């Protein structure tokens, strides 16, 4: 728009110069010159004002009356905001589609435990739950542990829980790094058999057992 302003103003100056050369000897022609230049100024003022209205942004008056419509930053910001909102909506729709495959479940308090009936390694199950907007189950009370067990018994398969001691052998933590506040270990567990058991599965009696993360177990996801 600044370019348009510059071109417009130069055109006005050139027009003034040409008219002056052509009509300098005639007072009548001088009057006609003034009227022509005035009309040009009015026309370009209208055009520049309309452009400024399209940008929805303040304008400064420069080069003797020509409006320079500054930057399109406001419009760009609006477009960027809309793009971010669209990306967020697309992400939510994708998560919803992934969650729809979890059609069996139980609940405890404000937590829901759902399964798609499939089995996977710990990392695969973790990713599956994350894509659906959930996480692997993190029982923090006996009631929550029982709710997970109920679903596992329905599927006749042991699930992975969301805790592990991958980063610090023998110290089981939640995904956020905090030490677990509740546990229900089976007798003599965890024992890190063969030095490869960093994840946790839920036995059919509700007790916990440390397990190799590469084994496949029932996918149960926690939603809250």
PDB file of C-alpha atoms in Angstrom:
ATOM      1  CA  UNK A   1       0.000   0.000   0.000  1.00  0.00           C
ATOM      2  CA  UNK A   2       2.980   2.320   0.643  1.00  0.00           C
ATOM      3  CA  UNK A   3       4.018   1.697  -2.969  1.00  0.00           C
ATOM      4  CA  UNK A   4       0.549   2.713  -4.148  1.00  0.00           C
ATOM      5  CA  UNK A   5       0.805   5.860  -2.079  1.00  0.00           C
ATOM      6  CA  UNK A   6       4.179   6.797  -3.584  1.00  0.00           C
ATOM      7  CA  UNK A   7       3.036   6.132  -7.144  1.00  0.00           C
ATOM      8  CA  UNK A   8      -0.180   8.060  -6.579  1.00  0.00           C
ATOM      9  CA  UNK A   9       1.557  11.092  -5.144  1.00  0.00           C
ATOM     10  CA  UNK A  10       4.156  11.151  -7.921  1.00  0.00           C
ATOM     11  CA  UNK A  11       1.342  10.915 -10.436  1.00  0.00           C
ATOM     12  CA  UNK A  12      -0.331  13.920  -8.831  1.00  0.00           C
ATOM     13  CA  UNK A  13       2.905  15.920  -8.915  1.00  0.00           C
ATOM     14  CA  UNK A  14       3.538  14.970 -12.545  1.00  0.00           C
ATOM     15  CA  UNK A  15      -0.033  15.925 -13.430  1.00  0.00           C
ATOM     16  CA  UNK A  16       0.443  19.295 -11.769  1.00  0.00           C
ATOM     17  CA  UNK A  17       3.647  19.861 -13.721  1.00  0.00           C
ATOM     18  CA  UNK A  18       2.163  18.908 -17.083  1.00  0.00           C
ATOM     19  CA  UNK A  19      -0.909  21.047 -16.564  1.00  0.00           C
ATOM     20  CA  UNK A  20       1.279  23.968 -15.530  1.00  0.00           C
ATOM     21  CA  UNK A  21       3.346  23.703 -18.700  1.00  0.00           C
ATOM     22  CA  UNK A  22       0.316  23.368 -20.933  1.00  0.00           C
ATOM     23  CA  UNK A  23      -1.819  26.116 -19.472  1.00  0.00           C
ATOM     24  CA  UNK A  24       0.581  28.575 -17.802  1.00  0.00           C
ATOM     25  CA  UNK A  25      -0.372  31.453 -20.112  1.00  0.00           C
ATOM     26  CA  UNK A  26      -4.076  31.318 -19.532  1.00  0.00           C
ATOM     27  CA  UNK A  27      -5.854  32.234 -16.291  1.00  0.00           C
ATOM     28  CA  UNK A  28      -8.842  30.179 -17.406  1.00  0.00           C
ATOM     29  CA  UNK A  29      -6.632  27.232 -18.029  1.00  0.00           C
ATOM     30  CA  UNK A  30      -4.993  27.744 -14.622  1.00  0.00           C
ATOM     31  CA  UNK A  31      -8.419  27.463 -13.046  1.00  0.00           C
ATOM     32  CA  UNK A  32      -9.041  24.300 -15.062  1.00  0.00           C
ATOM     33  CA  UNK A  33      -5.668  23.009 -13.873  1.00  0.00           C
ATOM     34  CA  UNK A  34      -6.622  23.560 -10.241  1.00  0.00           C
ATOM     35  CA  UNK A  35      -9.934  21.774 -10.714  1.00  0.00           C
ATOM     36  CA  UNK A  36      -8.276  18.795 -12.413  1.00  0.00           C
ATOM     37  CA  UNK A  37      -5.660  18.421  -9.706  1.00  0.00           C
ATOM     38  CA  UNK A  38      -8.334  18.781  -7.042  1.00  0.00           C
ATOM     39  CA  UNK A  39     -10.386  16.002  -8.652  1.00  0.00           C
ATOM     40  CA  UNK A  40      -7.318  13.772  -8.845  1.00  0.00           C
ATOM     41  CA  UNK A  41      -6.607  14.341  -5.172  1.00  0.00           C
ATOM     42  CA  UNK A  42     -10.202  13.550  -4.232  1.00  0.00           C
ATOM     43  CA  UNK A  43     -10.276  10.367  -6.333  1.00  0.00           C
ATOM     44  CA  UNK A  44      -7.039   9.009  -4.915  1.00  0.00           C
ATOM     45  CA  UNK A  45      -8.044   9.973  -1.386  1.00  0.00           C
ATOM     46  CA  UNK A  46     -11.225   7.917  -1.809  1.00  0.00           C
ATOM     47  CA  UNK A  47      -9.270   4.956  -3.188  1.00  0.00           C
ATOM     48  CA  UNK A  48      -6.710   5.021  -0.383  1.00  0.00           C
ATOM     49  CA  UNK A  49      -9.445   5.353   2.250  1.00  0.00           C
ATOM     50  CA  UNK A  50     -11.221   2.304   0.847  1.00  0.00           C
ATOM     51  CA  UNK A  51      -7.974   0.345   0.956  1.00  0.00           C
ATOM     52  CA  UNK A  52      -7.457   1.332   4.561  1.00  0.00           C
ATOM     53  CA  UNK A  53     -10.950   0.132   5.405  1.00  0.00           C
ATOM     54  CA  UNK A  54     -10.114  -3.268   3.913  1.00  0.00           C
ATOM     55  CA  UNK A  55      -7.029  -3.582   6.102  1.00  0.00           C
ATOM     56  CA  UNK A  56      -9.035  -2.731   9.230  1.00  0.00           C
ATOM     57  CA  UNK A  57      -5.928  -0.980  10.499  1.00  0.00           C
ATOM     58  CA  UNK A  58      -5.123   2.638  11.314  1.00  0.00           C
ATOM     59  CA  UNK A  59      -3.480   4.714   8.593  1.00  0.00           C
ATOM     60  CA  UNK A  60      -1.160   7.695   8.693  1.00  0.00           C
ATOM     61  CA  UNK A  61      -1.447  10.690   6.398  1.00  0.00           C
ATOM     62  CA  UNK A  62       1.721  11.059   4.350  1.00  0.00           C
ATOM     63  CA  UNK A  63       3.049  12.738   1.203  1.00  0.00           C
ATOM     64  CA  UNK A  64       0.612  15.638   1.314  1.00  0.00           C
ATOM     65  CA  UNK A  65      -2.684  13.893   1.791  1.00  0.00           C
ATOM     66  CA  UNK A  66      -2.080  10.444   0.364  1.00  0.00           C
ATOM     67  CA  UNK A  67      -3.125   7.771   2.871  1.00  0.00           C
ATOM     68  CA  UNK A  68      -0.539   5.068   3.459  1.00  0.00           C
ATOM     69  CA  UNK A  69      -2.302   1.945   4.644  1.00  0.00           C
ATOM     70  CA  UNK A  70       0.248   0.327   6.908  1.00  0.00           C
ATOM     71  CA  UNK A  71       0.830  -3.092   7.551  1.00  0.00           C
ATOM     72  CA  UNK A  72      -1.390  -6.109   7.217  1.00  0.00           C
ATOM     73  CA  UNK A  73      -0.194  -7.424  10.559  1.00  0.00           C
ATOM     74  CA  UNK A  74      -3.679  -7.318  12.056  1.00  0.00           C
ATOM     75  CA  UNK A  75      -5.093  -9.339   9.185  1.00  0.00           C
ATOM     76  CA  UNK A  76      -2.181 -11.776   9.343  1.00  0.00           C
ATOM     77  CA  UNK A  77      -2.739 -12.238  13.070  1.00  0.00           C
ATOM     78  CA  UNK A  78      -6.402 -13.009  12.469  1.00  0.00           C
ATOM     79  CA  UNK A  79      -5.492 -15.601   9.853  1.00  0.00           C
ATOM     80  CA  UNK A  80      -2.871 -17.148  12.152  1.00  0.00           C
ATOM     81  CA  UNK A  81      -5.390 -17.333  15.007  1.00  0.00           C
ATOM     82  CA  UNK A  82      -7.919 -19.003  12.733  1.00  0.00           C
ATOM     83  CA  UNK A  83      -5.277 -21.493  11.567  1.00  0.00           C
ATOM     84  CA  UNK A  84      -4.447 -22.331  15.188  1.00  0.00           C
ATOM     85  CA  UNK A  85      -8.119 -22.822  16.025  1.00  0.00           C
ATOM     86  CA  UNK A  86      -8.519 -25.066  12.977  1.00  0.00           C
ATOM     87  CA  UNK A  87      -5.487 -27.149  13.985  1.00  0.00           C
ATOM     88  CA  UNK A  88      -6.914 -27.503  17.485  1.00  0.00           C
ATOM     89  CA  UNK A  89     -10.276 -28.632  16.124  1.00  0.00           C
ATOM     90  CA  UNK A  90      -8.596 -31.128  13.802  1.00  0.00           C
ATOM     91  CA  UNK A  91      -6.612 -32.504  16.742  1.00  0.00           C
ATOM     92  CA  UNK A  92      -9.778 -32.858  18.830  1.00  0.00           C
ATOM     93  CA  UNK A  93     -11.600 -34.616  15.995  1.00  0.00           C
ATOM     94  CA  UNK A  94      -8.666 -37.017  15.541  1.00  0.00           C
ATOM     95  CA  UNK A  95      -8.643 -37.783  19.272  1.00  0.00           C
ATOM     96  CA  UNK A  96     -12.392 -38.353  19.213  1.00  0.00           C
ATOM     97  CA  UNK A  97     -12.089 -40.773  16.297  1.00  0.00           C
ATOM     98  CA  UNK A  98      -9.373 -42.681  18.155  1.00  0.00           C
ATOM     99  CA  UNK A  99     -11.474 -42.751  21.323  1.00  0.00           C
ATOM    100  CA  UNK A 100     -14.528 -44.150  19.538  1.00  0.00           C
ATOM    101  CA  UNK A 101     -12.846 -47.558  19.163  1.00  0.00           C
ATOM    102  CA  UNK A 102     -12.840 -47.917  22.959  1.00  0.00           C
ATOM    103  CA  UNK A 103     -16.355 -49.279  23.322  1.00  0.00           C
ATOM    104  CA  UNK A 104     -16.047 -51.293  26.537  1.00  0.00           C
ATOM    105  CA  UNK A 105     -15.345 -49.836  29.939  1.00  0.00           C
ATOM    106  CA  UNK A 106     -15.853 -49.267  33.643  1.00  0.00           C
ATOM    107  CA  UNK A 107     -15.556 -46.216  35.860  1.00  0.00           C
ATOM    108  CA  UNK A 108     -14.464 -45.109  39.305  1.00  0.00           C
ATOM    109  CA  UNK A 109     -15.278 -41.611  40.492  1.00  0.00           C
ATOM    110  CA  UNK A 110     -14.494 -39.189  37.694  1.00  0.00           C
ATOM    111  CA  UNK A 111     -12.228 -41.674  35.918  1.00  0.00           C
ATOM    112  CA  UNK A 112     -13.266 -43.968  33.093  1.00  0.00           C
ATOM    113  CA  UNK A 113     -11.352 -47.057  32.018  1.00  0.00           C
ATOM    114  CA  UNK A 114     -11.935 -48.121  28.424  1.00  0.00           C
ATOM    115  CA  UNK A 115     -10.503 -50.807  26.171  1.00  0.00           C
ATOM    116  CA  UNK A 116     -10.474 -51.582  22.475  1.00  0.00           C
ATOM    117  CA  UNK A 117      -9.847 -55.257  23.214  1.00  0.00           C
ATOM    118  CA  UNK A 118      -6.435 -55.226  21.540  1.00  0.00           C
ATOM    119  CA  UNK A 119      -3.019 -56.091  22.953  1.00  0.00           C
ATOM    120  CA  UNK A 120       0.226 -54.161  22.575  1.00  0.00           C
ATOM    121  CA  UNK A 121       3.634 -53.517  24.103  1.00  0.00           C
ATOM    122  CA  UNK A 122       3.883 -50.874  26.804  1.00  0.00           C
ATOM    123  CA  UNK A 123       5.049 -48.144  24.418  1.00  0.00           C
ATOM    124  CA  UNK A 124       2.443 -49.067  21.814  1.00  0.00           C
ATOM    125  CA  UNK A 125      -0.321 -49.048  24.416  1.00  0.00           C
ATOM    126  CA  UNK A 126       0.955 -45.740  25.812  1.00  0.00           C
ATOM    127  CA  UNK A 127       0.838 -44.157  22.347  1.00  0.00           C
ATOM    128  CA  UNK A 128      -2.610 -45.584  21.591  1.00  0.00           C
ATOM    129  CA  UNK A 129      -4.048 -44.077  24.770  1.00  0.00           C
ATOM    130  CA  UNK A 130      -2.339 -40.722  24.179  1.00  0.00           C
ATOM    131  CA  UNK A 131      -3.760 -40.467  20.654  1.00  0.00           C
ATOM    132  CA  UNK A 132      -7.231 -41.072  22.068  1.00  0.00           C
ATOM    133  CA  UNK A 133      -6.771 -38.281  24.613  1.00  0.00           C
ATOM    134  CA  UNK A 134      -6.167 -40.595  27.572  1.00  0.00           C
ATOM    135  CA  UNK A 135      -3.347 -42.437  29.319  1.00  0.00           C
ATOM    136  CA  UNK A 136      -2.515 -45.877  30.622  1.00  0.00           C
ATOM    137  CA  UNK A 137      -4.383 -46.524  33.893  1.00  0.00           C
ATOM    138  CA  UNK A 138      -2.850 -45.083  37.060  1.00  0.00           C
ATOM    139  CA  UNK A 139      -4.768 -46.593  39.996  1.00  0.00           C
ATOM    140  CA  UNK A 140      -4.304 -44.468  43.102  1.00  0.00           C
ATOM    141  CA  UNK A 141      -6.858 -46.197  45.311  1.00  0.00           C
ATOM    142  CA  UNK A 142      -8.081 -49.756  45.863  1.00  0.00           C
ATOM    143  CA  UNK A 143     -11.409 -48.756  44.308  1.00  0.00           C
ATOM    144  CA  UNK A 144      -9.750 -47.583  41.098  1.00  0.00           C
ATOM    145  CA  UNK A 145      -7.619 -50.731  41.011  1.00  0.00           C
ATOM    146  CA  UNK A 146     -10.782 -52.840  41.284  1.00  0.00           C
ATOM    147  CA  UNK A 147     -12.479 -50.941  38.447  1.00  0.00           C
ATOM    148  CA  UNK A 148      -9.527 -51.689  36.162  1.00  0.00           C
ATOM    149  CA  UNK A 149      -9.547 -55.320  37.258  1.00  0.00           C
ATOM    150  CA  UNK A 150     -13.264 -55.649  36.445  1.00  0.00           C
ATOM    151  CA  UNK A 151     -12.624 -54.579  32.853  1.00  0.00           C
ATOM    152  CA  UNK A 152      -9.561 -56.833  32.554  1.00  0.00           C
ATOM    153  CA  UNK A 153     -11.546 -59.856  33.768  1.00  0.00           C
ATOM    154  CA  UNK A 154     -14.255 -59.121  31.211  1.00  0.00           C
ATOM    155  CA  UNK A 155     -11.598 -59.223  28.488  1.00  0.00           C
ATOM    156  CA  UNK A 156      -9.835 -62.219  30.060  1.00  0.00           C
ATOM    157  CA  UNK A 157      -6.466 -60.555  29.676  1.00  0.00           C
ATOM    158  CA  UNK A 158      -3.972 -58.742  31.882  1.00  0.00           C
ATOM    159  CA  UNK A 159      -3.403 -55.046  31.103  1.00  0.00           C
ATOM    160  CA  UNK A 160      -0.394 -52.792  31.511  1.00  0.00           C
ATOM    161  CA  UNK A 161      -0.605 -50.041  34.108  1.00  0.00           C
ATOM    162  CA  UNK A 162       0.905 -46.632  33.405  1.00  0.00           C
ATOM    163  CA  UNK A 163       3.698 -46.814  35.988  1.00  0.00           C
ATOM    164  CA  UNK A 164       7.274 -48.007  35.457  1.00  0.00           C
ATOM    165  CA  UNK A 165      10.806 -47.874  36.865  1.00  0.00           C
ATOM    166  CA  UNK A 166      12.561 -47.343  33.539  1.00  0.00           C
ATOM    167  CA  UNK A 167      14.436 -44.261  34.741  1.00  0.00           C
ATOM    168  CA  UNK A 168      15.303 -45.480  38.235  1.00  0.00           C
ATOM    169  CA  UNK A 169      15.383 -49.226  38.843  1.00  0.00           C
ATOM    170  CA  UNK A 170      13.268 -50.245  41.807  1.00  0.00           C
ATOM    171  CA  UNK A 171      11.511 -46.876  42.126  1.00  0.00           C
ATOM    172  CA  UNK A 172       8.201 -46.943  40.300  1.00  0.00           C
ATOM    173  CA  UNK A 173       6.840 -43.621  39.151  1.00  0.00           C
ATOM    174  CA  UNK A 174       3.911 -42.061  37.327  1.00  0.00           C
ATOM    175  CA  UNK A 175       4.556 -40.635  33.833  1.00  0.00           C
ATOM    176  CA  UNK A 176       5.019 -37.149  35.353  1.00  0.00           C
ATOM    177  CA  UNK A 177       7.988 -38.425  37.380  1.00  0.00           C
ATOM    178  CA  UNK A 178       6.287 -38.557  40.780  1.00  0.00           C
ATOM    179  CA  UNK A 179       6.698 -41.647  42.944  1.00  0.00           C
ATOM    180  CA  UNK A 180       3.578 -43.817  43.111  1.00  0.00           C
ATOM    181  CA  UNK A 181       1.323 -43.108  46.092  1.00  0.00           C
ATOM    182  CA  UNK A 182      -0.560 -46.411  45.975  1.00  0.00           C
ATOM    183  CA  UNK A 183       0.561 -49.953  45.202  1.00  0.00           C
ATOM    184  CA  UNK A 184      -0.842 -53.472  45.302  1.00  0.00           C
ATOM    185  CA  UNK A 185       2.126 -55.725  44.605  1.00  0.00           C
ATOM    186  CA  UNK A 186       1.814 -59.474  44.505  1.00  0.00           C
ATOM    187  CA  UNK A 187       3.960 -61.455  46.947  1.00  0.00           C
ATOM    188  CA  UNK A 188       7.695 -61.211  46.172  1.00  0.00           C
ATOM    189  CA  UNK A 189       7.050 -58.516  43.582  1.00  0.00           C
ATOM    190  CA  UNK A 190       8.529 -56.491  42.048  1.00  0.00           C
ATOM    191  CA  UNK A 191      11.524 -58.753  41.449  1.00  0.00           C
ATOM    192  CA  UNK A 192      12.870 -57.486  38.093  1.00  0.00           C
ATOM    193  CA  UNK A 193      13.239 -61.028  36.799  1.00  0.00           C
ATOM    194  CA  UNK A 194      16.171 -61.405  34.379  1.00  0.00           C
ATOM    195  CA  UNK A 195      16.775 -57.667  34.823  1.00  0.00           C
ATOM    196  CA  UNK A 196      14.239 -56.710  32.150  1.00  0.00           C
ATOM    197  CA  UNK A 197      11.005 -56.036  34.053  1.00  0.00           C
ATOM    198  CA  UNK A 198      10.445 -52.286  34.133  1.00  0.00           C
ATOM    199  CA  UNK A 199       6.696 -52.128  33.478  1.00  0.00           C
ATOM    200  CA  UNK A 200       3.691 -53.304  35.510  1.00  0.00           C
ATOM    201  CA  UNK A 201       0.809 -55.622  34.674  1.00  0.00           C
ATOM    202  CA  UNK A 202      -2.368 -56.320  36.628  1.00  0.00           C
ATOM    203  CA  UNK A 203      -2.909 -59.966  37.605  1.00  0.00           C
ATOM    204  CA  UNK A 204      -6.391 -61.500  37.568  1.00  0.00           C
ATOM    205  CA  UNK A 205      -6.554 -61.191  41.364  1.00  0.00           C
ATOM    206  CA  UNK A 206      -5.900 -57.448  41.234  1.00  0.00           C
ATOM    207  CA  UNK A 207      -2.293 -57.740  42.355  1.00  0.00           C
ATOM    208  CA  UNK A 208       0.574 -56.095  40.519  1.00  0.00           C
ATOM    209  CA  UNK A 209       3.542 -57.738  38.834  1.00  0.00           C
ATOM    210  CA  UNK A 210       6.540 -56.099  37.188  1.00  0.00           C
ATOM    211  CA  UNK A 211       6.787 -57.189  33.563  1.00  0.00           C
ATOM    212  CA  UNK A 212       8.960 -56.855  30.481  1.00  0.00           C
ATOM    213  CA  UNK A 213       7.725 -53.757  28.611  1.00  0.00           C
ATOM    214  CA  UNK A 214       8.121 -55.558  25.276  1.00  0.00           C
ATOM    215  CA  UNK A 215       5.527 -58.174  26.177  1.00  0.00           C
ATOM    216  CA  UNK A 216       2.044 -57.587  24.799  1.00  0.00           C
ATOM    217  CA  UNK A 217      -0.792 -56.923  27.203  1.00  0.00           C
ATOM    218  CA  UNK A 218      -4.389 -55.721  27.014  1.00  0.00           C
ATOM    219  CA  UNK A 219      -4.765 -52.028  26.177  1.00  0.00           C
ATOM    220  CA  UNK A 220      -6.818 -50.222  28.807  1.00  0.00           C
ATOM    221  CA  UNK A 221      -6.853 -46.430  28.785  1.00  0.00           C
ATOM    222  CA  UNK A 222      -7.803 -44.047  31.557  1.00  0.00           C
ATOM    223  CA  UNK A 223      -9.894 -40.945  30.800  1.00  0.00           C
ATOM    224  CA  UNK A 224     -10.820 -38.234  33.272  1.00  0.00           C
TER     225      UNK A 224
END
